[in-house]
Amino acid sequence: MGFYSSLTAEKYDRQYSDSELIKRMTSYFKSQILNIAGIVVTVLVISGTGALQPWIVSKSADLMQATPTILQITTITGAVFLIGTTGWL
């Protein structure tokens, strides 16, 4: 209402095109490309382990309806442990 009426453009406000802003942002982030890549990989690993664990548990429950071998039980246990550890790290 009346609060925003005095908020007009200032003399020092500048207008940039989107392409100019993208070029400037790219130059700022270029030195941080390894950090950004590390963050992207970390997010993908966390997401992957979070999605994979319920799938493995579901498949192992299906396997338990039959008579599983010791090797299958050990493999499932190891996979769940590895995924849990990876997600935790």
PDB file of C-alpha atoms in Angstrom:
ATOM      1  CA  MET A   1       0.000   0.000   0.000  1.00  0.00           C
ATOM      2  CA  GLY A   2       1.588   3.296   1.064  1.00  0.00           C
ATOM      3  CA  PHE A   3       4.724   1.548   2.342  1.00  0.00           C
ATOM      4  CA  TYR A   4       6.005   0.644  -1.139  1.00  0.00           C
ATOM      5  CA  SER A   5       5.092   3.939  -2.817  1.00  0.00           C
ATOM      6  CA  SER A   6       8.449   5.524  -1.984  1.00  0.00           C
ATOM      7  CA  LEU A   7      10.482   2.558  -3.297  1.00  0.00           C
ATOM      8  CA  THR A   8      11.265   3.766  -6.787  1.00  0.00           C
ATOM      9  CA  ALA A   9      14.333   3.121  -8.894  1.00  0.00           C
ATOM     10  CA  GLU A  10      17.506   4.755  -7.639  1.00  0.00           C
ATOM     11  CA  LYS A  11      20.130   6.467  -9.776  1.00  0.00           C
ATOM     12  CA  TYR A  12      22.658   3.738  -9.055  1.00  0.00           C
ATOM     13  CA  ASP A  13      20.315   0.898 -10.113  1.00  0.00           C
ATOM     14  CA  ARG A  14      21.563  -0.664 -13.317  1.00  0.00           C
ATOM     15  CA  GLN A  15      19.832  -2.749 -15.914  1.00  0.00           C
ATOM     16  CA  TYR A  16      21.702  -5.780 -17.263  1.00  0.00           C
ATOM     17  CA  SER A  17      20.747  -8.199 -19.980  1.00  0.00           C
ATOM     18  CA  ASP A  18      20.437 -11.862 -19.038  1.00  0.00           C
ATOM     19  CA  SER A  19      23.367 -12.846 -21.240  1.00  0.00           C
ATOM     20  CA  GLU A  20      25.596 -10.251 -19.578  1.00  0.00           C
ATOM     21  CA  LEU A  21      24.619 -11.489 -16.124  1.00  0.00           C
ATOM     22  CA  ILE A  22      25.305 -15.101 -17.123  1.00  0.00           C
ATOM     23  CA  LYS A  23      28.738 -14.144 -18.452  1.00  0.00           C
ATOM     24  CA  ARG A  24      29.545 -12.325 -15.212  1.00  0.00           C
ATOM     25  CA  MET A  25      28.320 -15.196 -13.052  1.00  0.00           C
ATOM     26  CA  THR A  26      30.320 -17.679 -15.124  1.00  0.00           C
ATOM     27  CA  SER A  27      33.477 -15.655 -14.624  1.00  0.00           C
ATOM     28  CA  TYR A  28      32.847 -15.522 -10.855  1.00  0.00           C
ATOM     29  CA  PHE A  29      32.192 -19.265 -10.540  1.00  0.00           C
ATOM     30  CA  LYS A  30      34.929 -20.424 -12.937  1.00  0.00           C
ATOM     31  CA  SER A  31      37.488 -20.601 -10.131  1.00  0.00           C
ATOM     32  CA  GLN A  32      35.083 -22.747  -8.064  1.00  0.00           C
ATOM     33  CA  ILE A  33      34.311 -25.365 -10.732  1.00  0.00           C
ATOM     34  CA  LEU A  34      35.916 -28.229  -8.787  1.00  0.00           C
ATOM     35  CA  ASN A  35      33.945 -27.369  -5.649  1.00  0.00           C
ATOM     36  CA  ILE A  36      30.718 -27.168  -7.632  1.00  0.00           C
ATOM     37  CA  ALA A  37      31.446 -30.506  -9.326  1.00  0.00           C
ATOM     38  CA  GLY A  38      32.155 -32.064  -5.926  1.00  0.00           C
ATOM     39  CA  ILE A  39      28.846 -30.797  -4.587  1.00  0.00           C
ATOM     40  CA  VAL A  40      26.963 -32.135  -7.619  1.00  0.00           C
ATOM     41  CA  VAL A  41      28.592 -35.572  -7.287  1.00  0.00           C
ATOM     42  CA  THR A  42      27.865 -35.660  -3.551  1.00  0.00           C
ATOM     43  CA  VAL A  43      24.197 -34.794  -4.069  1.00  0.00           C
ATOM     44  CA  LEU A  44      23.900 -37.462  -6.781  1.00  0.00           C
ATOM     45  CA  VAL A  45      25.501 -40.120  -4.553  1.00  0.00           C
ATOM     46  CA  ILE A  46      23.239 -39.250  -1.615  1.00  0.00           C
ATOM     47  CA  SER A  47      20.170 -39.311  -3.854  1.00  0.00           C
ATOM     48  CA  GLY A  48      21.230 -42.578  -5.459  1.00  0.00           C
ATOM     49  CA  THR A  49      21.844 -44.342  -2.177  1.00  0.00           C
ATOM     50  CA  GLY A  50      18.593 -43.015  -0.785  1.00  0.00           C
ATOM     51  CA  ALA A  51      16.690 -44.417  -3.768  1.00  0.00           C
ATOM     52  CA  LEU A  52      18.624 -47.688  -4.001  1.00  0.00           C
ATOM     53  CA  GLN A  53      18.242 -48.911  -0.448  1.00  0.00           C
ATOM     54  CA  PRO A  54      14.432 -49.423  -0.504  1.00  0.00           C
ATOM     55  CA  TRP A  55      14.763 -51.205  -3.844  1.00  0.00           C
ATOM     56  CA  ILE A  56      17.377 -53.625  -2.474  1.00  0.00           C
ATOM     57  CA  VAL A  57      15.321 -54.281   0.648  1.00  0.00           C
ATOM     58  CA  SER A  58      12.272 -54.987  -1.540  1.00  0.00           C
ATOM     59  CA  LYS A  59      14.217 -57.380  -3.753  1.00  0.00           C
ATOM     60  CA  SER A  60      15.699 -59.111  -0.716  1.00  0.00           C
ATOM     61  CA  ALA A  61      12.219 -59.573   0.790  1.00  0.00           C
ATOM     62  CA  ASP A  62      11.155 -61.215  -2.468  1.00  0.00           C
ATOM     63  CA  LEU A  63      14.236 -63.434  -2.326  1.00  0.00           C
ATOM     64  CA  MET A  64      13.487 -64.497   1.254  1.00  0.00           C
ATOM     65  CA  GLN A  65      10.219 -66.095   0.109  1.00  0.00           C
ATOM     66  CA  ALA A  66      12.332 -68.724  -1.609  1.00  0.00           C
ATOM     67  CA  THR A  67      15.169 -70.542   0.117  1.00  0.00           C
ATOM     68  CA  PRO A  68      18.129 -68.157  -0.083  1.00  0.00           C
ATOM     69  CA  THR A  69      21.698 -69.359   0.050  1.00  0.00           C
ATOM     70  CA  ILE A  70      24.262 -68.052   2.511  1.00  0.00           C
ATOM     71  CA  LEU A  71      25.978 -66.220  -0.359  1.00  0.00           C
ATOM     72  CA  GLN A  72      22.745 -64.391  -1.271  1.00  0.00           C
ATOM     73  CA  ILE A  73      22.089 -63.426   2.341  1.00  0.00           C
ATOM     74  CA  THR A  74      25.666 -62.201   2.747  1.00  0.00           C
ATOM     75  CA  THR A  75      25.473 -60.228  -0.516  1.00  0.00           C
ATOM     76  CA  ILE A  76      22.227 -58.536   0.482  1.00  0.00           C
ATOM     77  CA  THR A  77      23.542 -57.732   3.945  1.00  0.00           C
ATOM     78  CA  GLY A  78      26.749 -56.316   2.484  1.00  0.00           C
ATOM     79  CA  ALA A  79      24.850 -54.242  -0.085  1.00  0.00           C
ATOM     80  CA  VAL A  80      22.519 -52.733   2.528  1.00  0.00           C
ATOM     81  CA  PHE A  81      25.494 -52.039   4.816  1.00  0.00           C
ATOM     82  CA  LEU A  82      27.503 -50.450   1.975  1.00  0.00           C
ATOM     83  CA  ILE A  83      24.609 -48.262   0.855  1.00  0.00           C
ATOM     84  CA  GLY A  84      23.863 -47.193   4.428  1.00  0.00           C
ATOM     85  CA  THR A  85      27.500 -46.358   5.066  1.00  0.00           C
ATOM     86  CA  THR A  86      27.815 -44.460   1.788  1.00  0.00           C
ATOM     87  CA  GLY A  87      24.695 -42.436   2.529  1.00  0.00           C
ATOM     88  CA  TRP A  88      25.942 -41.673   6.007  1.00  0.00           C
ATOM     89  CA  LEU A  89      29.390 -40.580   4.826  1.00  0.00           C
TER      90      LEU A  89
END
